[in-house]
Tab-separated table of C-alpha atoms and ligand atoms in Angstrom:
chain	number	residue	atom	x	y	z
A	28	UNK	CA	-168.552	-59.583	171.621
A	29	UNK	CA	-171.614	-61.779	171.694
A	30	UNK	CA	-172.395	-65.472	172.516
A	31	UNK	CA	-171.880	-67.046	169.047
A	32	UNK	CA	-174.309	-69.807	169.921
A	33	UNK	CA	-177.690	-69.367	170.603
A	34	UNK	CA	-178.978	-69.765	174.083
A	35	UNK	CA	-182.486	-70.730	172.912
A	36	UNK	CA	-183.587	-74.051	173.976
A	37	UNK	CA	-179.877	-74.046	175.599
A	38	UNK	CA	-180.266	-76.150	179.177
A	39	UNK	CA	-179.936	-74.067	182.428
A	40	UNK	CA	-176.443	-75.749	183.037
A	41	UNK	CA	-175.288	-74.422	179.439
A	42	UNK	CA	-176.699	-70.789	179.839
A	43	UNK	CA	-174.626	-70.669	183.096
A	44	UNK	CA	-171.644	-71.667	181.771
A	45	UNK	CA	-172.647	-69.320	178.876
A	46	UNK	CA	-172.902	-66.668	180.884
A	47	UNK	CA	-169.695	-67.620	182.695
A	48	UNK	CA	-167.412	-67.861	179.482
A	49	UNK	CA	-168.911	-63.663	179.109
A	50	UNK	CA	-167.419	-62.720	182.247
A	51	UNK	CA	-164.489	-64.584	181.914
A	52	UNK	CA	-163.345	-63.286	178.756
A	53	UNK	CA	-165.138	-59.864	179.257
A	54	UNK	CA	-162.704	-59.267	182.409
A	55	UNK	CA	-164.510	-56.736	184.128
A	56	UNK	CA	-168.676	-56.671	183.579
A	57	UNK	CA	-171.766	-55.650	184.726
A	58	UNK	CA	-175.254	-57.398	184.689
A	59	UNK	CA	-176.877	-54.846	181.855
A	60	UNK	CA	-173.938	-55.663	179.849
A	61	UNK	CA	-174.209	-59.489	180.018
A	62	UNK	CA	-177.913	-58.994	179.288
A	63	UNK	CA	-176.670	-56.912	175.887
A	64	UNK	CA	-173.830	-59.442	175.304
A	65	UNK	CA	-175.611	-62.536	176.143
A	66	UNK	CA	-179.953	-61.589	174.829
A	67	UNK	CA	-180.867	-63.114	178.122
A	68	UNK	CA	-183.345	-60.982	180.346
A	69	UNK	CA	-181.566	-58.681	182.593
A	70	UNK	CA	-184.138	-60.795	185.329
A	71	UNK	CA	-182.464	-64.115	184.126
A	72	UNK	CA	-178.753	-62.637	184.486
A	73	UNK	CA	-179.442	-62.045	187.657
A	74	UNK	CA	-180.663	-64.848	188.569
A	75	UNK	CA	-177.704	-67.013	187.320
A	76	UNK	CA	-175.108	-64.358	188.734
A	77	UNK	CA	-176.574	-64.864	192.362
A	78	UNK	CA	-175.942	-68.674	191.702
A	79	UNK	CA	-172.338	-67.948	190.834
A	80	UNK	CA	-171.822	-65.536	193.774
A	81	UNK	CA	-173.398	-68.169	196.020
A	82	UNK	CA	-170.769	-70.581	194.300
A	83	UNK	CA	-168.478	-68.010	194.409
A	84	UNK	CA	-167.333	-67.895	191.143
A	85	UNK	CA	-167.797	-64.507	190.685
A	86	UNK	CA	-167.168	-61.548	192.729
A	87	UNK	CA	-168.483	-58.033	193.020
A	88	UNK	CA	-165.746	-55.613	192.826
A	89	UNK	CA	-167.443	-52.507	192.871
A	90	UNK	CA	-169.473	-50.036	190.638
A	91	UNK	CA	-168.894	-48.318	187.123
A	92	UNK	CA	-170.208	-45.347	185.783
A	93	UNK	CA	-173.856	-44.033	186.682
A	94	UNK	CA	-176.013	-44.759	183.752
A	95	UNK	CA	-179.764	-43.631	183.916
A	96	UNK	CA	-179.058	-42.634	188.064
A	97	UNK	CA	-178.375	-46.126	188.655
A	98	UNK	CA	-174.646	-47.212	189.575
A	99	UNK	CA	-173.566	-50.587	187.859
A	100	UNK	CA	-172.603	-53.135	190.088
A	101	UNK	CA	-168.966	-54.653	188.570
A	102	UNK	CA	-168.532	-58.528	188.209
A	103	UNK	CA	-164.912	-60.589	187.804
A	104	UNK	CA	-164.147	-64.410	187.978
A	105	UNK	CA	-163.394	-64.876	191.565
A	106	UNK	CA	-159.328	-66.267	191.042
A	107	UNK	CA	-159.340	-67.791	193.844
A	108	UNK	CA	-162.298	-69.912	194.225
A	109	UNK	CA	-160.750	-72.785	191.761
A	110	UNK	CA	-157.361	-73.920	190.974
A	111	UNK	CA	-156.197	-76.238	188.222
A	112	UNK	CA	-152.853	-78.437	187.992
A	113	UNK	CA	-151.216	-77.794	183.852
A	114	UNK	CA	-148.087	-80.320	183.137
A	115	UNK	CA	-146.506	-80.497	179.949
A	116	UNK	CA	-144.542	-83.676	179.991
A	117	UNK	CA	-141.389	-84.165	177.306
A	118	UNK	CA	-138.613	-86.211	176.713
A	119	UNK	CA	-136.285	-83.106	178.348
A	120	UNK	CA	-138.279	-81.701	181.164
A	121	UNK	CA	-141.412	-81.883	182.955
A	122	UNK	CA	-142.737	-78.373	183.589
A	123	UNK	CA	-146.086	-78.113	186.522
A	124	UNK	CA	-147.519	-75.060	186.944
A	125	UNK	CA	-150.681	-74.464	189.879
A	126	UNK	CA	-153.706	-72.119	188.119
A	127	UNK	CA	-156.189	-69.993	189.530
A	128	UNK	CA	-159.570	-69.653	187.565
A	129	UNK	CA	-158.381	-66.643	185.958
A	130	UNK	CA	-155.048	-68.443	184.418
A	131	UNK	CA	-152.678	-66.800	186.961
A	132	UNK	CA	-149.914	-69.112	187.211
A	133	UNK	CA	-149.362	-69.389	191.182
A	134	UNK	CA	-147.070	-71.975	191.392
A	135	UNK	CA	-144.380	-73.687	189.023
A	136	UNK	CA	-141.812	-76.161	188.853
A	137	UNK	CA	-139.504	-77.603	186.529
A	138	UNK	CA	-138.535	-81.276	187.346
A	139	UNK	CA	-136.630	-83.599	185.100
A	140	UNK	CA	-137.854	-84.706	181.846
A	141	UNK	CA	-139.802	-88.402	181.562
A	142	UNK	CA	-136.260	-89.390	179.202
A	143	UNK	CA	-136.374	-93.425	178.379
A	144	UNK	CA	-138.366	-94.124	181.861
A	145	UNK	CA	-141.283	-96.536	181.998
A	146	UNK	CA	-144.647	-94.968	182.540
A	147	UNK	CA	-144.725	-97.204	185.735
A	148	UNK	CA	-141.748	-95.288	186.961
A	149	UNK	CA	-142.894	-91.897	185.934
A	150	UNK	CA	-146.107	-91.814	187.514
A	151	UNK	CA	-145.529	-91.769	191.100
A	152	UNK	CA	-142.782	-89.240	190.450
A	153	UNK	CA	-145.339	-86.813	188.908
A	154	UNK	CA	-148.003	-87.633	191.876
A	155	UNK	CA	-144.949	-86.422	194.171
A	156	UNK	CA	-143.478	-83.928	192.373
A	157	UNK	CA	-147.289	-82.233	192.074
A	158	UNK	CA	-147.828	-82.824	195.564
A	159	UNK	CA	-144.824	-80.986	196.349
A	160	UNK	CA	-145.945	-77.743	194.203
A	161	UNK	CA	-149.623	-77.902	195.713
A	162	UNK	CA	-148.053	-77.463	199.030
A	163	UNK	CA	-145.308	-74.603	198.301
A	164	UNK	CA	-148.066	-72.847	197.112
A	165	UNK	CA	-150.736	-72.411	200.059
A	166	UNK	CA	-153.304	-73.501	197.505
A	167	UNK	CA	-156.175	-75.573	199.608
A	168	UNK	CA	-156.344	-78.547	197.791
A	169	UNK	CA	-160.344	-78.681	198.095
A	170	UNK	CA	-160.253	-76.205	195.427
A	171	UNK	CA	-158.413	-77.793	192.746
A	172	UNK	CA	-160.575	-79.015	189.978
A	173	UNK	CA	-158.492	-81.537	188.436
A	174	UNK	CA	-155.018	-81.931	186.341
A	175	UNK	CA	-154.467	-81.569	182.605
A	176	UNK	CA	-151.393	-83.063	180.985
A	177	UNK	CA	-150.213	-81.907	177.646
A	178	UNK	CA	-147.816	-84.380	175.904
A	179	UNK	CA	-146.595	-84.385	172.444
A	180	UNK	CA	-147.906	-87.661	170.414
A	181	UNK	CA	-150.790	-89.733	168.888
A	182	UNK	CA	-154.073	-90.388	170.949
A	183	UNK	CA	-156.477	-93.439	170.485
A	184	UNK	CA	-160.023	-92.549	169.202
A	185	UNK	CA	-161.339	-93.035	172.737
A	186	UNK	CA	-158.741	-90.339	173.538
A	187	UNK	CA	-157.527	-92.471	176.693
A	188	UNK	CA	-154.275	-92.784	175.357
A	189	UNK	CA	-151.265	-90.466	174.308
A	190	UNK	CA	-148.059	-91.805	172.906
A	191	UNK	CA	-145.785	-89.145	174.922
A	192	UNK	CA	-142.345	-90.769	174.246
A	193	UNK	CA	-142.063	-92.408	171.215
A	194	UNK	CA	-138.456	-93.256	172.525
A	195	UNK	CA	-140.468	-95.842	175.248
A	196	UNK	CA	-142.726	-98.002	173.670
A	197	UNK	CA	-144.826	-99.168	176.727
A	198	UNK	CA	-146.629	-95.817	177.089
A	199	UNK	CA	-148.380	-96.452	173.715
A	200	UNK	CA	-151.004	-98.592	175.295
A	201	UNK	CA	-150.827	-96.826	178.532
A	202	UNK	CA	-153.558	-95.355	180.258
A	203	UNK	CA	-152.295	-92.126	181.690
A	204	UNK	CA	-155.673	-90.368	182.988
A	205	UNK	CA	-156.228	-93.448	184.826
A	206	UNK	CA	-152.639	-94.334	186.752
A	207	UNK	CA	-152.663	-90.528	187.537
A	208	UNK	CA	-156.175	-89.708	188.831
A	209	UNK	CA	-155.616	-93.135	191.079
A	210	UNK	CA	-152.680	-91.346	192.385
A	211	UNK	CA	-153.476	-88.677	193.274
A	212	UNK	CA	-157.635	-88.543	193.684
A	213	UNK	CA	-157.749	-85.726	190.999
A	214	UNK	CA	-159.684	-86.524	187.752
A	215	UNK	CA	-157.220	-85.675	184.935
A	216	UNK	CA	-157.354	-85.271	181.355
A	217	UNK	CA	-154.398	-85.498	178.566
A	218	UNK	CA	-154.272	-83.706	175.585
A	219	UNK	CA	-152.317	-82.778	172.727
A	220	UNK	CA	-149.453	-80.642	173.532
A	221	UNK	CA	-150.431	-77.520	170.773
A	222	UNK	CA	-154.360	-78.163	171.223
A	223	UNK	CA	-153.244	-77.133	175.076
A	224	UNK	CA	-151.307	-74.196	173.776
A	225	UNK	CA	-154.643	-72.860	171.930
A	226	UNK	CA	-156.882	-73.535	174.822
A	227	UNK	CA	-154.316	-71.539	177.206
A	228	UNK	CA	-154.301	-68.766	174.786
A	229	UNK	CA	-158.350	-69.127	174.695
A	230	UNK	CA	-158.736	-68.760	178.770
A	231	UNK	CA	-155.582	-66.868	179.995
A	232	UNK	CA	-155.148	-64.491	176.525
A	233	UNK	CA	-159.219	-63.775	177.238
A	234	UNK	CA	-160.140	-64.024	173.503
A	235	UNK	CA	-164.072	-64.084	173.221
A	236	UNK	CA	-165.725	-66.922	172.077
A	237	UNK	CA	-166.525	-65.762	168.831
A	238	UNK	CA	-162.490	-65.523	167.526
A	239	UNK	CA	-161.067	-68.276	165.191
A	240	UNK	CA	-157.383	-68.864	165.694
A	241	UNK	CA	-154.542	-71.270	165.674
A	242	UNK	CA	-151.733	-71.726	167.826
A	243	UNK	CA	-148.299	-73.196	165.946
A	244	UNK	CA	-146.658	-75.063	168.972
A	245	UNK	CA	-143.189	-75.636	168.834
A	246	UNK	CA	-141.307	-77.876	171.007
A	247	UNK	CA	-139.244	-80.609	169.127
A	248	UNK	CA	-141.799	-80.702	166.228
A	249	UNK	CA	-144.315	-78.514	165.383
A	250	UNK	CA	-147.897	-78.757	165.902
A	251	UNK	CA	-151.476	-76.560	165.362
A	252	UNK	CA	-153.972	-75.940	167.705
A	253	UNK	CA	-157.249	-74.622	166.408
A	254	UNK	CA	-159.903	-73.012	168.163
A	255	UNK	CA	-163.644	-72.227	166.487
A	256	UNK	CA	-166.428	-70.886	167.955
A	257	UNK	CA	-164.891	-70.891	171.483
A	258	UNK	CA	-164.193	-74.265	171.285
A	259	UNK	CA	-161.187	-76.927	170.092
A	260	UNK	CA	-161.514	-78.545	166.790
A	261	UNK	CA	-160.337	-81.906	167.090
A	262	UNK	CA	-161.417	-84.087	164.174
A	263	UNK	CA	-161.873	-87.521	164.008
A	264	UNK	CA	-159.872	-88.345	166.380
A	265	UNK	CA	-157.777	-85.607	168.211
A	266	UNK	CA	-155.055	-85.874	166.026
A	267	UNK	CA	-155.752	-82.690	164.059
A	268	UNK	CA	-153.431	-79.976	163.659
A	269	UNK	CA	-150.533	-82.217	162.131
A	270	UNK	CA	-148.934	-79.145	160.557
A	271	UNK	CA	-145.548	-80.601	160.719
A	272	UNK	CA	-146.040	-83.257	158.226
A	273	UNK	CA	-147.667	-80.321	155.802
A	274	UNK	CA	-145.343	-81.307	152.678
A	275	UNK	CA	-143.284	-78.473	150.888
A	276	UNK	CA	-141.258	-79.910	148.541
A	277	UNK	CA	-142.682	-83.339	147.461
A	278	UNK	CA	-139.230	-84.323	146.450
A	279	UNK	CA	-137.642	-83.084	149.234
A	280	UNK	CA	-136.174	-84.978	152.203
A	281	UNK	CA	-137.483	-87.983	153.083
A	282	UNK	CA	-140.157	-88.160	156.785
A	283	UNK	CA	-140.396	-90.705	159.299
A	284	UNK	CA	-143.798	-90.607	158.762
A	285	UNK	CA	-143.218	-91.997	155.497
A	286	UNK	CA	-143.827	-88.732	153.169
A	287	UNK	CA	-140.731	-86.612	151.744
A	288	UNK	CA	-140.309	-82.620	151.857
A	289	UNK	CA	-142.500	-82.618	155.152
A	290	UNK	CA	-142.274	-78.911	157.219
A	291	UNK	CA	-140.717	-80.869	159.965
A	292	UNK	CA	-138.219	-82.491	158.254
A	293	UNK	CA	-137.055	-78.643	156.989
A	294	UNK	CA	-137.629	-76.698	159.525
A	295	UNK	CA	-137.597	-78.678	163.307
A	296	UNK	CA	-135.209	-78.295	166.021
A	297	UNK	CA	-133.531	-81.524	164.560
A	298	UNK	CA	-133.031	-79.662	160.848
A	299	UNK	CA	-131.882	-76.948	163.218
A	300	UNK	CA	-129.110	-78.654	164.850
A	301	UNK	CA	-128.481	-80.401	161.168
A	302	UNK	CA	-127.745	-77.184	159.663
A	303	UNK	CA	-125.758	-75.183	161.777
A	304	UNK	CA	-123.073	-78.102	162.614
A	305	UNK	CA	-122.904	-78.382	158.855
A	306	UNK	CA	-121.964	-74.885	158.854
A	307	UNK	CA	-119.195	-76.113	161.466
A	308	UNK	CA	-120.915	-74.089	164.450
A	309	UNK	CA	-120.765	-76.819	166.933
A	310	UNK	CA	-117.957	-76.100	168.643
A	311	UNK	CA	-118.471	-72.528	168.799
A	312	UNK	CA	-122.135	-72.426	169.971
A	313	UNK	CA	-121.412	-75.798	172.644
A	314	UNK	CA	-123.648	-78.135	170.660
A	315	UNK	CA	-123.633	-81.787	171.860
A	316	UNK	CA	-125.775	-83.313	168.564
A	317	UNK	CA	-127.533	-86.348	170.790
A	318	UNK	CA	-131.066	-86.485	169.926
A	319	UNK	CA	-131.344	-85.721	174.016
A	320	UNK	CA	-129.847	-82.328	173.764
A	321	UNK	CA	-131.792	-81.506	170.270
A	322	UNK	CA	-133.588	-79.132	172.028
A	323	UNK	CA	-131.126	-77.151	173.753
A	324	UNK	CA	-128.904	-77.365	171.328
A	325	UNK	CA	-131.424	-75.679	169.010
A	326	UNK	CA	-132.001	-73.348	171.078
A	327	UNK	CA	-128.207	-72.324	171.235
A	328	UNK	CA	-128.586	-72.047	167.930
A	329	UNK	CA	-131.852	-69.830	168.146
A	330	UNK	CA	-130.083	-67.496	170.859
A	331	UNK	CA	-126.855	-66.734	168.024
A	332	UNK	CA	-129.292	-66.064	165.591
A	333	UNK	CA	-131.270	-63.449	167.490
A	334	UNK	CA	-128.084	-62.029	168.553
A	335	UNK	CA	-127.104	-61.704	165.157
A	336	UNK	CA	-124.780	-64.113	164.706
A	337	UNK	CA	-124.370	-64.359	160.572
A	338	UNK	CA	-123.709	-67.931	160.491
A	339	UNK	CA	-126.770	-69.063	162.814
A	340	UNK	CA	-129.121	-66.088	161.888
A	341	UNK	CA	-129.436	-68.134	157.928
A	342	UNK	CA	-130.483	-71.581	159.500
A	343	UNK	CA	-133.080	-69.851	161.778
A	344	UNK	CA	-133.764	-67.734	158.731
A	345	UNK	CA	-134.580	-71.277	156.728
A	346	UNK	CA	-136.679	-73.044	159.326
A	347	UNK	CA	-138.830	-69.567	159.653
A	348	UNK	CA	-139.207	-69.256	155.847
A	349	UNK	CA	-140.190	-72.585	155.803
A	350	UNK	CA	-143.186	-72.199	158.496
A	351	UNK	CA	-143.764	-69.298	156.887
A	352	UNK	CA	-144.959	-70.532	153.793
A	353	UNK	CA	-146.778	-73.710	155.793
A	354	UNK	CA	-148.540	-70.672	157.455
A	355	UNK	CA	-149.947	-69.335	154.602
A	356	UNK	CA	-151.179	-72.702	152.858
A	357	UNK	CA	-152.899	-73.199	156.955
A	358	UNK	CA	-154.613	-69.622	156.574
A	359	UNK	CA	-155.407	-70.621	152.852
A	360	UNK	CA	-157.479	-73.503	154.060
A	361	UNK	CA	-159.049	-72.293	156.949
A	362	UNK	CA	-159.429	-68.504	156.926
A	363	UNK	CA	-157.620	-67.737	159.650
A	364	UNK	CA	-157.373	-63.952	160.885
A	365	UNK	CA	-155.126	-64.755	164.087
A	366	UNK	CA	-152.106	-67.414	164.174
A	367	UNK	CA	-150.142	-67.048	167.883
A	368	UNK	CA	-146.728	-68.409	167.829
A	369	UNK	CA	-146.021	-70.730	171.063
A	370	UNK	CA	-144.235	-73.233	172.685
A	371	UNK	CA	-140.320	-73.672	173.626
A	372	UNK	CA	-139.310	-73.459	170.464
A	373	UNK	CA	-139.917	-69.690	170.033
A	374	UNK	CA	-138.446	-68.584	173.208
A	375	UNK	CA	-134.960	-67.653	172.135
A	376	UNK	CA	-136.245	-66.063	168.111
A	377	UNK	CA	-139.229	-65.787	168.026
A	378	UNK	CA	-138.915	-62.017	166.223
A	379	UNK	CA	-137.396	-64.234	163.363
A	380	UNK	CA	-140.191	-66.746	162.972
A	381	UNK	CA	-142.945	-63.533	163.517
A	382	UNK	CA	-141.038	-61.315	161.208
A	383	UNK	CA	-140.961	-63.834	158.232
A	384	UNK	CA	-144.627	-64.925	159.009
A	385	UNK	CA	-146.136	-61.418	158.477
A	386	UNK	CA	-144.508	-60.743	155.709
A	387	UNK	CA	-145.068	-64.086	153.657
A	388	UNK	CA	-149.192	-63.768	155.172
A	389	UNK	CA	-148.910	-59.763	153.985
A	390	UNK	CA	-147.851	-61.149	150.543
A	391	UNK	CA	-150.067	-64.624	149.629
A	392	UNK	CA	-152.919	-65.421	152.000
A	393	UNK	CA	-155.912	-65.552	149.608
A	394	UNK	CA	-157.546	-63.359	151.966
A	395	UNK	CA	-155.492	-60.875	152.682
A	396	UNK	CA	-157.372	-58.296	150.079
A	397	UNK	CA	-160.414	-59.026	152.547
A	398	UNK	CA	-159.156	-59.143	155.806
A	399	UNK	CA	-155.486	-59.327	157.455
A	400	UNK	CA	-154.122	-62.365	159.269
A	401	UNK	CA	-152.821	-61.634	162.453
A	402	UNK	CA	-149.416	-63.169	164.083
A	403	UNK	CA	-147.956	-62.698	167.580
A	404	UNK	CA	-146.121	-64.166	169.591
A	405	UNK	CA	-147.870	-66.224	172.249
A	406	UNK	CA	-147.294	-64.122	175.796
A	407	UNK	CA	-146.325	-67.894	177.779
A	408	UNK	CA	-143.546	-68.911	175.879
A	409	UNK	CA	-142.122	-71.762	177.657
A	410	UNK	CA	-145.435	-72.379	179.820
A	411	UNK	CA	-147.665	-72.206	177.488
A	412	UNK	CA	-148.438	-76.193	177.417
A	413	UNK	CA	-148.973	-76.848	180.770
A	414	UNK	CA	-151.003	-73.303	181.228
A	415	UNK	CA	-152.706	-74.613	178.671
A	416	UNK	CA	-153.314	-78.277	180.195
A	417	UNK	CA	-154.265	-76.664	183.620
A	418	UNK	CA	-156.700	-73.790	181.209
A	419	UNK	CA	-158.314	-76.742	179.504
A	420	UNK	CA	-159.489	-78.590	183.362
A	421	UNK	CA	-161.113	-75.227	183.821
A	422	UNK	CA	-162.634	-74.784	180.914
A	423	UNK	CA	-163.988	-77.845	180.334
A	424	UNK	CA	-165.464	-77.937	183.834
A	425	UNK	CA	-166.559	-74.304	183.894
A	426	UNK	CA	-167.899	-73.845	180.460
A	427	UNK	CA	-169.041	-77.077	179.253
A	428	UNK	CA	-171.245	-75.179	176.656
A	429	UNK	CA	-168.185	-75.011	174.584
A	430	UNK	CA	-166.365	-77.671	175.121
A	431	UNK	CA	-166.807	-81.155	172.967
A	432	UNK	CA	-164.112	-82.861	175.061
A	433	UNK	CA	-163.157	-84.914	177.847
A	434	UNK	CA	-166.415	-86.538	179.588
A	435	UNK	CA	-163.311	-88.276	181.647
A	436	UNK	CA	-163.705	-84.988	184.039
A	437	UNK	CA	-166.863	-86.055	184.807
A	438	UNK	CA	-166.295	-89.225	186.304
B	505	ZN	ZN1	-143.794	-86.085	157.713
């Protein structure tokens, strides 16, 4: 593991948070190491460690092994110095989880989903709601660094604005981070629901800085997050990562967002749902077919198949071949050697979606003669957004040497 950017001429502020990213994905350290890992003096490590201890950041936790009759004092993130607020917020369900600064999910609660409501309605719900889950959880509220909201949809350039329900047109031009922070006097940040995913998987999963990997989030469409370099590619714009408009079959069916043969229109919960009541399983599995209930009644279908049931195993079968084969064209372009599977959508078959993704990677990435391509399953399932929302305040506070993002935390 090593930093993969070079501290020279780096500010004192970035070398900190350098050195801080090392000890949070290291786990458990000591100084000599971080001087190996990071090419900083070991005098300068310890300068910068005393600052975090004073900060408390970091805590000793004991010694190692005796090397050269000296015993190695052992460094950790101190959990419970910082907190951070994750939400994911979708049509069906609003899911809040409370963070330490290790990713340890203290606190969670599921409240109902934002539906057809008006952003005006929504917000001091969520204020509430969060204020509610602070409290059940002990968690002294001087120590919570902010909120991050993960919600599926497009953002503005100035990334101010998220469409999260394309079923309500007002939130289009509605300024979420703003209504939010006012409400509750925490800065907050929104982001892309699978750019949250990746970040989670980043800070809780404890991949070092130097990985490159994507995240497929599933929820009712797909999306990619990507991280490089420790960091989240966003593009122009934040609105990278559109794998679900990735077009299969150029004459295939025809995409709302105006292309044909698009991965979501073959493989989403809604071609899910399609499927198996064309294969008459509606009655049988309890589906209800309103574009409210798409999810769960995908995931009905999703639980049959992983039971084995041989009339809903073949339409989880088609949506996994399907991102199977998006996969590969994804690791085609970007060299991928890890792809984590997360989101809702995996919960219930998962196995299916991983099983058919090795095997198509094993088979036609370019690069598998030089190196293998990874996939697992992502170890949040159904949290994984708003772990990821609450992972992203954290990191972009407490590492700001990797992250390109959201100077709205800084206000
Ligand atoms: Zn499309």
């Amino acid at each position: 593991m090593t930093v993969t950017r070079p501290l020279r001429g780096a500010t004192a502020a970035q070398t900190h948070s350098a050195v801080l990213d090392l000890i949070r994905s290291g786990g458990v350290v000591s100084r000599v190491e971080l001087a190996d890992r990071s090419g900083l003096t070991e005098a300068s490590i310890s300068r910068i460690v005393r600052q975090m201890l004073t900060d408390g950041l970091v805590a000793e936790i004991g010694t190692g092994d005796r090397t050269g009759g000296k015993r190695r004092t052992l460094l950790q993130l101190n959990a419970g110095s910082r907190h951070a607020v994750g939400l994911s917020l979708d049509f069906a369900r609003v899911t809040y989880v409370v963070t330490d600064l290790g990713g340890t999910v203290v606190g969670r609660l599921d409240g109902e989903g934002i539906g057809l409501s008006a952003p005006g309605e929504v917000v001091p719900r969520l204020a509430a709601e969060l204020d509610d889950l602070v409290g059940s959880t002990g968690v002294d509220r001087s120590t919570l660094m902010g909120i991050g909201i993960a919600a599926a949809g497009r953002q503005d350039s100035a990334h101010r604005v998220l469409r999260s329900n394309p079923h309500a047109e007002d939130w289009e031009l509605f300024d979420l981070e703003d209504a939010l922070s006012t409400a509750t006097g925490l800065p907050v940040v929104v982001e892309n629901d699978s750019t949250c995913a990746a970040i989670g998987e980043y800070w809780v999963g404890r991949i070092p800085a130097s990985a490159d990997f994507a995240t497929v989030y599933l929820a009712t469409g797909f999306g990619l997050g990507l991280v490089t370099n420790g960091d989240v590619y966003r593009g122009a714009s934040s609105n990278v990562g559109e794998i679900g408009h990735l077009v299969l079959d150029i004459d295939g069916p025809p995409c709302w967002c105006g292309s044909r043969g698009c991965l979501e229109v073959l493989a989403a919960p809604r071609r899910i749902v399609e499927l198996a009541l064309g294969r008459g399983l509606g009655e049988e599995l309890g589906l209800r077919g309103q574009p409210v209930t798409l999810r769960q009644d995908a995931d009905r279908v999703a639980r049959a198949a992983a039971a084995g049931h041989p009339e809903a195993l073949p339409v989880i079968e088609e949506s996994a071949r399907h991102l199977a084969r998006a996969l590969v064209s994804v690791t085609n372009l970007l060299d991928l050697d890890q792809i984590i599977l997360a989101g809702p959508g995996f919960a219930a078959a998962g196995e299916i979606y991983l099983r058919h993704a090795r095997e198509d990677l094993q088979r036609l990435s370019f690069v598998r003669a030089v190196h293998p391509t990874t996939v697992t399953l992502s170890r949040f399932s159904d949290v994984s957004a708003a772990l990821g929302a609450a992972s992203l305040v954290l990191h972009s506070r407490l590492t700001p040497h990797q992250t390109s993002s959201r100077l709205a935390l800084a206000r």
